[in-house]
Each structure stands twice: as structure tokens, then as C-alpha cells.
Short mmCIF file of C-alpha atoms in Angstrom, two decimals:
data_model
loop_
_atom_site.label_atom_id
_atom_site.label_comp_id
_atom_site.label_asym_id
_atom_site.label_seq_id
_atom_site.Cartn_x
_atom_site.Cartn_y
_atom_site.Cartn_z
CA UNK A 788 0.00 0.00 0.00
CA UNK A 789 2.52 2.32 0.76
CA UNK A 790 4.60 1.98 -2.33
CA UNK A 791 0.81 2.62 -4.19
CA UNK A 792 0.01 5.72 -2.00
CA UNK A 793 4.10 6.92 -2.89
CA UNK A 794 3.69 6.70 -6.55
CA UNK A 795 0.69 8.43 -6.40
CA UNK A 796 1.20 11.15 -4.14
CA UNK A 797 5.17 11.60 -6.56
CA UNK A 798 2.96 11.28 -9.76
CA UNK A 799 -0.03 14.03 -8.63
CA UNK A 800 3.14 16.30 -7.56
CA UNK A 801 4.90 16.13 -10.70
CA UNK A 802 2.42 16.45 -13.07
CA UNK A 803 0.31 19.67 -10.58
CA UNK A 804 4.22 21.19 -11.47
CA UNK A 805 4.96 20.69 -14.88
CA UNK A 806 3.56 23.96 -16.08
CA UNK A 807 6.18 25.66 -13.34
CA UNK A 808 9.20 23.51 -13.79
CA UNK A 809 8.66 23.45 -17.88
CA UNK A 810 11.48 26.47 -19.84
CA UNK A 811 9.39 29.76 -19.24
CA UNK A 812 9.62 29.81 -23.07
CA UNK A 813 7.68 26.81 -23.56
CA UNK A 814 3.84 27.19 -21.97
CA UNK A 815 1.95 24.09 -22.60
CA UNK A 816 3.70 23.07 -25.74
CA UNK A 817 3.70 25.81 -27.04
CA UNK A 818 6.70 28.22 -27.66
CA UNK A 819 6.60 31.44 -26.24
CA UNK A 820 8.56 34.56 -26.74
CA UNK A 821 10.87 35.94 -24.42
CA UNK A 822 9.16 39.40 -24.13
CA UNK A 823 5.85 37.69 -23.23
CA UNK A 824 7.09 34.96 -21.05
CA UNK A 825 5.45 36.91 -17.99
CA UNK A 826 2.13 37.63 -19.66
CA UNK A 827 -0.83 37.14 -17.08
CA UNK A 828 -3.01 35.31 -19.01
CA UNK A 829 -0.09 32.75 -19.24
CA UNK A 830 0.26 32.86 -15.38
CA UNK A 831 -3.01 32.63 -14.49
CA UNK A 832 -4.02 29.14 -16.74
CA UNK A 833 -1.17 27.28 -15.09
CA UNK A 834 -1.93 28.20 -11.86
CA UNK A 835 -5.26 27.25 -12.88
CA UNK A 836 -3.99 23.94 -14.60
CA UNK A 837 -1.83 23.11 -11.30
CA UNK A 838 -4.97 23.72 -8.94
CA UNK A 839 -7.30 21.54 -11.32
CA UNK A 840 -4.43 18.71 -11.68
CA UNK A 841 -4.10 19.59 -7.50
CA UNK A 842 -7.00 18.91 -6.87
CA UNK A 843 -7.88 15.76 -9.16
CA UNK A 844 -4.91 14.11 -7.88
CA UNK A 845 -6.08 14.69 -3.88
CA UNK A 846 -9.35 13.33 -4.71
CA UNK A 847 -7.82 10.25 -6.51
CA UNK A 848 -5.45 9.59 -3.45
CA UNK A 849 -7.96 9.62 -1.22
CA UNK A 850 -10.03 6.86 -2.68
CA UNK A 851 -7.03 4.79 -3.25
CA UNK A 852 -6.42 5.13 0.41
CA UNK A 853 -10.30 4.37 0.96
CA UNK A 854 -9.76 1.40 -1.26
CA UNK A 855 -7.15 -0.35 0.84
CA UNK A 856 -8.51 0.69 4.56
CA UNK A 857 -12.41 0.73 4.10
CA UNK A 858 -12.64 -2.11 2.12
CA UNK A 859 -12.75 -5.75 1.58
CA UNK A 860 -12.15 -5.95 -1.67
CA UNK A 861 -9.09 -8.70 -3.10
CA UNK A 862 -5.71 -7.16 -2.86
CA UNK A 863 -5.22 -8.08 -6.60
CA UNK A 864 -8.67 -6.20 -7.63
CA UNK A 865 -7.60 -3.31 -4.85
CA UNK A 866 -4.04 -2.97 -6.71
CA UNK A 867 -5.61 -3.32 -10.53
CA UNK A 868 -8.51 -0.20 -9.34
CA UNK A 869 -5.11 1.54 -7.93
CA UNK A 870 -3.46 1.93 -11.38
CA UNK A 871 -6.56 2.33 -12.86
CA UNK A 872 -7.31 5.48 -10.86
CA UNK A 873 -3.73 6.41 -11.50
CA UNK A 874 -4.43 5.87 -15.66
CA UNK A 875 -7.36 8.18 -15.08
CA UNK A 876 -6.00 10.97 -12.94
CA UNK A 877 -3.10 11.00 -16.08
CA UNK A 878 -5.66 10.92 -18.43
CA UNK A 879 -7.77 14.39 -16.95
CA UNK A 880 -4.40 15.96 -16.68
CA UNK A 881 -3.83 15.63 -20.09
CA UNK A 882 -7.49 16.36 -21.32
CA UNK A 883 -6.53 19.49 -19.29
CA UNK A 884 -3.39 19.63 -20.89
CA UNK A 885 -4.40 19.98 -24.45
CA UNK A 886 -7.34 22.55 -23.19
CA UNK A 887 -4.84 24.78 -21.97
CA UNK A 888 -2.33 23.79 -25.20
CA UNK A 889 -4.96 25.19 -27.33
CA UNK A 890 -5.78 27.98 -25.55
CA UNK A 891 -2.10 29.12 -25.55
CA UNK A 892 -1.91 29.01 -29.12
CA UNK A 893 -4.50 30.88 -30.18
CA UNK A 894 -4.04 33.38 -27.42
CA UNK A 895 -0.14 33.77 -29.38
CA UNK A 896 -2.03 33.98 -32.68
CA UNK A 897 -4.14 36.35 -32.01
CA UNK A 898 -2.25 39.08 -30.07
CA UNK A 899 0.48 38.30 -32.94
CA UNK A 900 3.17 37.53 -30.58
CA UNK A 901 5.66 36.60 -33.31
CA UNK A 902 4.80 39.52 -35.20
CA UNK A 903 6.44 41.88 -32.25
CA UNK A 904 9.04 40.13 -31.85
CA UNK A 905 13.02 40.23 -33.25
CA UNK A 906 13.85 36.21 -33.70
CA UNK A 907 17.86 35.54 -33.44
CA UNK A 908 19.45 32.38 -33.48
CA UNK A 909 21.62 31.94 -30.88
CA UNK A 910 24.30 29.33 -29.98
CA UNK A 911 27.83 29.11 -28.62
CA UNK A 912 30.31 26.32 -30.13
CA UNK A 913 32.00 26.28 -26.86
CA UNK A 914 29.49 24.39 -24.60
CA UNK A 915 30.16 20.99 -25.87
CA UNK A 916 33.16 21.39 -24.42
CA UNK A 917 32.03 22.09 -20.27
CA UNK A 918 29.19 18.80 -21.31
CA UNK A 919 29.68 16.52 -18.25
CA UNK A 920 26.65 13.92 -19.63
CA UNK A 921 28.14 10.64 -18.83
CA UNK A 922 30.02 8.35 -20.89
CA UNK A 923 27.70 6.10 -22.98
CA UNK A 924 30.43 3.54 -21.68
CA UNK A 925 29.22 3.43 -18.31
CA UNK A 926 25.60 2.56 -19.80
CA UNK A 927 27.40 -0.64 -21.08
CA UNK A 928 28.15 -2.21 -18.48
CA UNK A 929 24.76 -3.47 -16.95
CA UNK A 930 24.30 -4.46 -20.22
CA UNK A 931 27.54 -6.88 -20.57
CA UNK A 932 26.09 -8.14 -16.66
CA UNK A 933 22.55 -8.84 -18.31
CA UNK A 934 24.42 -11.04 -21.18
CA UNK A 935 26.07 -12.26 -19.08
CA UNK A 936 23.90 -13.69 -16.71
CA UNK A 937 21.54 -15.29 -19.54
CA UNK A 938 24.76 -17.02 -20.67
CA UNK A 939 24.82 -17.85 -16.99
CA UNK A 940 21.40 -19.36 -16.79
CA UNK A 941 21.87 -21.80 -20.49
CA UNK A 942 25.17 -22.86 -18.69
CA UNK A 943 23.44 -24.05 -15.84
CA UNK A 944 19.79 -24.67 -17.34
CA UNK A 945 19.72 -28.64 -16.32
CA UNK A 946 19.86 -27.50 -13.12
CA UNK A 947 17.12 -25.34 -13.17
CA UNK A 948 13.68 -26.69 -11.26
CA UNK A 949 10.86 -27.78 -13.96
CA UNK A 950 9.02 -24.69 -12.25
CA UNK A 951 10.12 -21.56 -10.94
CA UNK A 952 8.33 -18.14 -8.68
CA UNK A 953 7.80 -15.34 -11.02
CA UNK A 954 5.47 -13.85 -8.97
CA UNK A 955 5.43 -12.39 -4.97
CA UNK A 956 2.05 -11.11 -2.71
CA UNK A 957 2.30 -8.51 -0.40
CA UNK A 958 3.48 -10.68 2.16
CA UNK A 959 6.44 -11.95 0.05
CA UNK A 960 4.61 -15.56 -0.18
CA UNK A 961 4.76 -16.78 -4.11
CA UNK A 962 1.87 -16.59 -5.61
CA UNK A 963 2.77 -17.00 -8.93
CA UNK A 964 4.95 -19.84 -10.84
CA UNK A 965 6.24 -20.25 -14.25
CA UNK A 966 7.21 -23.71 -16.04
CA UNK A 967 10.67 -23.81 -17.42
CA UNK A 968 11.51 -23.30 -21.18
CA UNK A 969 14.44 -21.94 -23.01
CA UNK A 970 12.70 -18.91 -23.08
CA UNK A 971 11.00 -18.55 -19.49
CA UNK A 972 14.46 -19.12 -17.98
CA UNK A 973 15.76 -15.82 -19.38
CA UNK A 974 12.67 -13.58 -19.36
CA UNK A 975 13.60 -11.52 -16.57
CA UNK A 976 17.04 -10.43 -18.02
CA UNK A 977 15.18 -10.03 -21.62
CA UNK A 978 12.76 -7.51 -20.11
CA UNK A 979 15.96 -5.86 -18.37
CA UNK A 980 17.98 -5.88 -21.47
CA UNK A 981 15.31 -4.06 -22.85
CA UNK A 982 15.12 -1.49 -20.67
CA UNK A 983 19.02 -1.32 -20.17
CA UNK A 984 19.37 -0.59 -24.44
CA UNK A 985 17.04 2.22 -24.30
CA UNK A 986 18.60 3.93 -21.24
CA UNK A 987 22.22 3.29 -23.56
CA UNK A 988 20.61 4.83 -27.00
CA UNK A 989 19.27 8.08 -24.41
CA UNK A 990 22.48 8.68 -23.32
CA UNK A 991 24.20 8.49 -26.67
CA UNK A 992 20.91 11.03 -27.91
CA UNK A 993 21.54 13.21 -24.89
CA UNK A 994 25.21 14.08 -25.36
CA UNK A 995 24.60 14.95 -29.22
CA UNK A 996 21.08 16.65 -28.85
CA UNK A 997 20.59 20.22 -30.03
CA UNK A 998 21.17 23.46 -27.66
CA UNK A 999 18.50 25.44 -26.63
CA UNK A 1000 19.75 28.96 -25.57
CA UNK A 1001 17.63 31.81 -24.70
CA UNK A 1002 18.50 35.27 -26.89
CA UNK A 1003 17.79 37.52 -23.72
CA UNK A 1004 18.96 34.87 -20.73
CA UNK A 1005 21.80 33.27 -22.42
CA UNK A 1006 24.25 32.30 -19.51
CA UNK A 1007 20.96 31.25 -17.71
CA UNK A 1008 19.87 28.85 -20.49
CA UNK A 1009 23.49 27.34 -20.46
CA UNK A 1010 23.35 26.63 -17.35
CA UNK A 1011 20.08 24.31 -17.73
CA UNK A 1012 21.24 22.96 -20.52
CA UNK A 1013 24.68 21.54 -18.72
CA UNK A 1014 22.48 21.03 -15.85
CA UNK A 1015 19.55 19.16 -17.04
CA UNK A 1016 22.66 17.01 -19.39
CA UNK A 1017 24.95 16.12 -16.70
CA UNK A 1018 22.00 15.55 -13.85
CA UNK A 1019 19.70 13.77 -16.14
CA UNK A 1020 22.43 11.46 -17.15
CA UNK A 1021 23.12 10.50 -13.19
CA UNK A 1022 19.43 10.07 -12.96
CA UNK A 1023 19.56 7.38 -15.64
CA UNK A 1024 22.51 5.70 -14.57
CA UNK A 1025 20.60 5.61 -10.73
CA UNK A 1026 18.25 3.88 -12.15
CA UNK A 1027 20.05 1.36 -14.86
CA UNK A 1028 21.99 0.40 -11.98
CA UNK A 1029 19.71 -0.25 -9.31
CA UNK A 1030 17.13 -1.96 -11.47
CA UNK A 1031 19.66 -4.16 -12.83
CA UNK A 1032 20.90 -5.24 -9.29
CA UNK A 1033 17.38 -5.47 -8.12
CA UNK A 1034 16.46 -8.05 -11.29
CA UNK A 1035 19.59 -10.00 -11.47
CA UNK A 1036 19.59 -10.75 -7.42
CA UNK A 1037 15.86 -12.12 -7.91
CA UNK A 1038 16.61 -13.92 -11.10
CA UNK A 1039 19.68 -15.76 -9.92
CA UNK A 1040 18.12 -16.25 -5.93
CA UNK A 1041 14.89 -17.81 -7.83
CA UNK A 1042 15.95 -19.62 -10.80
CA UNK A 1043 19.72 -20.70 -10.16
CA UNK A 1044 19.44 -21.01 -6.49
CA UNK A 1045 16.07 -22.06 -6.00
CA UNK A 1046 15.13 -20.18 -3.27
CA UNK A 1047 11.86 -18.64 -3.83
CA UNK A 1048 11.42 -16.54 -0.51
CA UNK A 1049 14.66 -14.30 0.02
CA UNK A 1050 14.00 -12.21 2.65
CA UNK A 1051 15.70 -9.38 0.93
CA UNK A 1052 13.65 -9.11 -2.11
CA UNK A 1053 11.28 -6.92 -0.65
CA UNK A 1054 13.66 -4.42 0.99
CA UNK A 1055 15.56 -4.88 -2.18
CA UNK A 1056 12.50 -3.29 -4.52
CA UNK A 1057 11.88 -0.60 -1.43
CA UNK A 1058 15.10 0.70 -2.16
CA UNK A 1059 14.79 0.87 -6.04
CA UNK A 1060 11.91 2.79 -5.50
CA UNK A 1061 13.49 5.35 -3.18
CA UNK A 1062 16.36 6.09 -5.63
CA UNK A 1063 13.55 6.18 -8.37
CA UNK A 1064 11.43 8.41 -6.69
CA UNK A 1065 13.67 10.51 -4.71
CA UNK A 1066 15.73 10.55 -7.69
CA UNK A 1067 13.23 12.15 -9.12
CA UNK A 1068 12.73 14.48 -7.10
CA UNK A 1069 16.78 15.80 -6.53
CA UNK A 1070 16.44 16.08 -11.10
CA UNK A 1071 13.19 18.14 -10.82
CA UNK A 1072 14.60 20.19 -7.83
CA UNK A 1073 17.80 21.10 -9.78
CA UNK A 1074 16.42 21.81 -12.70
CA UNK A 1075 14.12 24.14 -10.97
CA UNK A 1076 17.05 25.79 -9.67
CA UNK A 1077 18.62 26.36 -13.18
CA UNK A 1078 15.35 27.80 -15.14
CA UNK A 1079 15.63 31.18 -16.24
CA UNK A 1080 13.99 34.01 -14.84
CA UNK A 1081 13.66 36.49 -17.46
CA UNK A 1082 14.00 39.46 -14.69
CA UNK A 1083 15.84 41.68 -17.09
CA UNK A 1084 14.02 41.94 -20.45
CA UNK A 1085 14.99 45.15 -22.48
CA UNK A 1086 14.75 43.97 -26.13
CA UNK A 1087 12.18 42.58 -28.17
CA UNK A 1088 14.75 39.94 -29.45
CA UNK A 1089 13.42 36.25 -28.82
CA UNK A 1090 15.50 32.90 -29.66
CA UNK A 1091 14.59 30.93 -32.77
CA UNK A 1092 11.59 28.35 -32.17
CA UNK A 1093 10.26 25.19 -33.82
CA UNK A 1094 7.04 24.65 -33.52
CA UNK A 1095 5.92 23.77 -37.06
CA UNK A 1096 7.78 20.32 -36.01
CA UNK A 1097 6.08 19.76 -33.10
CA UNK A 1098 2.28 18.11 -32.93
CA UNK A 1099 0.66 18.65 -29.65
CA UNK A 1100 3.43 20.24 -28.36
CA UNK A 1101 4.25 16.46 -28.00
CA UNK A 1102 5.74 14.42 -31.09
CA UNK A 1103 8.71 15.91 -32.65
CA UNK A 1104 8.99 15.26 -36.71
CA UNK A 1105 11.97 17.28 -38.24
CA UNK A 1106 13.81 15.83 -40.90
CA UNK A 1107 16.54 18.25 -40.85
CA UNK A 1108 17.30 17.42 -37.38
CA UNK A 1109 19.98 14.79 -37.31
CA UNK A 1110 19.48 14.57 -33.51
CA UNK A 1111 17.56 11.49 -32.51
CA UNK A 1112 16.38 12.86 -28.85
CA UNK A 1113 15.65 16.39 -28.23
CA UNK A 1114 13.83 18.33 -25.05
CA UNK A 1115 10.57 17.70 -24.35
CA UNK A 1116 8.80 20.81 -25.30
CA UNK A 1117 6.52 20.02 -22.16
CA UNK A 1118 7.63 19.30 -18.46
CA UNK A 1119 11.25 18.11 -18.06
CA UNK A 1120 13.19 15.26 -19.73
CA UNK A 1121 13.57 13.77 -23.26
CA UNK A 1122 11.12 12.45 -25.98
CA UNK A 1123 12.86 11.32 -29.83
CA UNK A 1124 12.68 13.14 -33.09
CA UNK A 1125 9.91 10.69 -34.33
CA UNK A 1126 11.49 11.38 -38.37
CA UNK A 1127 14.94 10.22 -37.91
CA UNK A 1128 16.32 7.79 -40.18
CA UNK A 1129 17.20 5.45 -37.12
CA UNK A 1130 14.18 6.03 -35.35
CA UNK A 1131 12.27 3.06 -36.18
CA UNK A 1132 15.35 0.60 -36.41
CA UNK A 1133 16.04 1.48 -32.51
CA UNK A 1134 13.12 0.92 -31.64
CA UNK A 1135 12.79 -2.36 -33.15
CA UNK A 1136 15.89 -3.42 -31.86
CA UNK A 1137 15.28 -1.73 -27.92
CA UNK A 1138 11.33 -3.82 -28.15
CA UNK A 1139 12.58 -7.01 -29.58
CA UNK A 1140 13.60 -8.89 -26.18
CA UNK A 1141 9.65 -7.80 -25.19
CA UNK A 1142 8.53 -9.13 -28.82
CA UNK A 1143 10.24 -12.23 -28.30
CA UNK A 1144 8.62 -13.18 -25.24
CA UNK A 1145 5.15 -12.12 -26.80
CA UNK A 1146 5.18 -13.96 -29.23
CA UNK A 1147 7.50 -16.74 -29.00
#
């Protein structure tokens, strides 16, 4: 329950702050110059949007919390309505989302924002060079580990029980088992593989993404770029590694030593969600820390945009943009440029473990 109530309470927080931890020059998805970064209509929807969201996500919480002490419902069908409350408090936030999204636009349309407004390109060849995004080397090696446990597993396969836990209640009592195969044995480190290649691929995008500098907060845009880089890249790496630890001490405790009821599994996933979440938390609170604050406006000169690539203000098609990850346009982190050449092929390649075990 806890761990439930956590993500929710993390989740409701984040997304009630997007609109305030999001570039000042980016307002729902949409790009906004830097004179009019401070406009009040633009202030007052996402305070608005973060009340709404607020609010939604209190409401949500406290029927979750209902769920688990005021009923006596299954704990499977308690934990299934959990994450379905959770899918619907995400999807309001986005209806709300692409209300406000819309509204934005046409509010920049009509006042003719663009038309009052000096664009520049701006960019400094220097930056690469201060870039403290980790090496894409240290992404490599959970993924040698992961091969090298499923070579591991085939080595010692005969060994292996006819059936094996894949599955843990609350109480940490299996409830759960899965027959052996050439393919069950290794579906844990498939999934993790997975995961691990796309965490790699990010990195590699992250370190050769485009710059985003402002034209009237330059130094202050460098700063969040180098920050949200070098942070963002830790954040990963928390994670790679602590998952990775966390799935190959249950898949070589369960399937190669047979013992289905570690005591340490549970503290174990505790702990990968406390780097996960608090993780989180330490990225959103630095980058935070790093936005600019447009105090000292006394041109009409804005940075370059590109919002004729964007859809939504969420999927990024641009051709000309050999970059294969970019920043999001909304909130903080990463999405890919969805018209790369590699695009597709990567994602092929990072889903095929999952594919495999679908259908195979």
C-alpha cells in the first residue's frame, strides 16, 4: 500500500508542477517569446492547470487510500482499481493539458506575438566542451552483466527446477509460478535488457542533442542545458543500476538457487523505489534551480523556435534534425525526433527482447 500511496502522491506532484518547472519559453507546448514569457493570461491558466491537476490528484489519493482501509475488496482487484485510478487521474491531466495547449496558441495567434518580436538564433560552439553527460560507456556495463547472466542461466539450465516463482504477494509468499523453457528461464534479463538498451541509445541522444539557448537569458539557459545534461544522465545511470541489481539478485536467488522466498527481495524493490522516486525528485529540484527568470528583459529579441515540427506540443517530426532525442517541449526530460532515419530501427531493436517473449 505504501509503495501505491508513494507513486501516487510523486505522480499528482509532478504532473500539478509541470507547467512551473517546464522552460518559461515553452507554456503548454507551445513556444513562447521571451518578451511575453510573464504575460498574465499565461500565469493565471497554469496556476489554474496546477490547482485543477491539484485537486484531481487529492481526490484520486484519497479513494485509493479508501480502497485499501475501508474495504474488503481482493488485494489483486484493490491494486488493478489503484493503477486504474492512476491511468485516469493521467488521463484528466492531459485532457486538461491539451485545453490549456490550445488555448495558448490561439491566445499567441491572435495578439500576434511573433509579429512583435526580433527572432535571433543563438548558440555558442564552446558548450560541448564544459558537457559533463556521462560516458555512454558506463551505460554498457549493466548491459555486458545482463548477457552475461543469460549465458549464466543456459550454462546451468539442467539445473534449473521444472518450475520456478515469477510472482510475490504482499506478504512476500509466491503466488505465482512459471514452467521452465528456453525462453522462461531468461525472461527476466530479456525484459531488463530491454530497458538497459534504451537507457544506452538516451544517453548516446543526450550528449549529441541540439542546444537550446535563450537570446535575452543566455548564460541562464546554459546553465540548464549543462544542468539538465549532466544531472539527467546520473538520474539514468541511478536507475540502470539499481534496477539491474534489483532483477539479477531475484533472477539468480529464484531460478539458479532455488530459493523462492529471500528475505531481501522486498527491501531490495523498497530501495529501487526510493532512488527512483527521490531521484526524481533531486532532477526536478535542480532543474528548478537552473530555469531562467527572465527578470531583465529590455529587447524585443526572442531565440529561434520550432514549432511547425512539433504536434501537440508532444511528437517531434523534423527531418533536418539529425538529432535522434531532443527536449521535451513540455515538463522536463527527453522524448525522440519521431522522423529520424534510425528512429524506427532502434526501436525495433530496444522492443525485440519484449517481442520475443510475446510472441515466441
Amino acid at each position: 500500500m505504501l509503495v501505491i500511496v508513494g507513486i501516487f502522491i510523486i505522480v499528482g506532484i509532478l504532473e500539478a508542477m509541470t507547467p512551473h518547472l517546464a522552460r518559461k519559453t515553452n507554456v503548454f507546448g507551445v513556444s513562447i517569446p521571451e518578451p511575453f514569457v510573464k504575460h498574465s493570461q499565461l500565469i493565471k491558466w497554469k496556476r489554474r492547470y496546477s490547482q485543477w491537476v491539484g485537486g484531481i490528484a487529492s481526490l484520486c489519493l484519497l479513494v485509493q487510500i479508501g480502497l485499501h482501509l475501508l474495504t474488503t475488496i481482493h488485494e489483486e482487484k484493490v491494486t488493478f482499481l489503484s493503477f486504474l485510478l492512476l491511468y485516469v487521474m493521467l488521463l484528466l491531466s492531459s485532457g486538461l493539458y491539451m485545453n490549456y495547449h490550445i488555448k495558448t496558441k490561439k491566445l499567441k495567434e491572435q495578439e500576434q506575438w511573433e509579429a512583435q518580436t526580433k527572432t535571433v538564433y543563438v548558440t555558442d560552439l564552446s558548450i560541448r566542451q564544459k558537457d559533463e553527460t556521462l560516458s555512454p560507456i558506463f551505460f554498457s556495463l549493466p548491459i555486458i552483466m545482463t548477457i552475461a547472466l543469460m549465458t549464466f542461466t543456459y550454462m546451468n539450465y539442467d539445473s534449473i527446477p521444472d518450475s520456478f516463482a515469477t510472482h510475490w504477494n504482499s506478504a512476500g509468499e509466491v503466488d505465482g509460478w512459471t514452467e521452465k523453457s528456453r525462453l522462461s528461464v531468461i525472461t527476466m534479463p530479456l525484459i531488463l535488457l530491454a530497458i538497459q538498451l534504451s537507457f544506452f541509445i538516451m544517453v548516446i541522444g543526450m550528449k549529441s542533442a541540439k542546444l537550446q539557448l535563450s537570446a535575452q537569458a543566455k548564460e541562464a539557459s546554459i546553465h540548464r542545458e549543462l544542468t539538465q545534461r549532466k544531472y539527467g544522465s546520473w538520474y539514468l545511470a541511478a536507475i540502470n543500476y539499481s534496477m539491474t541489481i534489483l532483477f539479477v539478485v531475484l533472477h539468480y536467488t529464484t531460478v539458479i538457487l532455488k530459493d523462492q522466498t529471500a528475505q531481501y527481495f522486498f527491501p531490495l524493490f523498497i530501495a529501487f523505489n526510493v532512488i527512483t522516486l527521490g531521484g526524481l525528485l533531486v532532477l526536478i529540484w535542480k532543474l528548478s534551480k537552473s530555469n531562467e527568470r527572465f527578470d531583465d528583459l529590455h529587447t524585443n529579441e526572442t531565440a529561434a523556435t520550432d514549432d511547425r515540427y512539433w504536434k501537440w506540443g508532444i511528437f517531434y517530426f523534423n527531418k533536418n534534425d539529425p538529432s535522434l532525442i531532443v527536449q521535451k517541449k513540455y515538463g522536463i526530460g527527453w522524448t525522440v525526433n519521431c522522423a529520424n532515419k534510425y528512429f524506427y530501427i532502434i526501436i525495433c531493436l530496444t522492443l525485440a527482447p519484449i517481442l520475443l517473449l510475446i510472441f515466441i
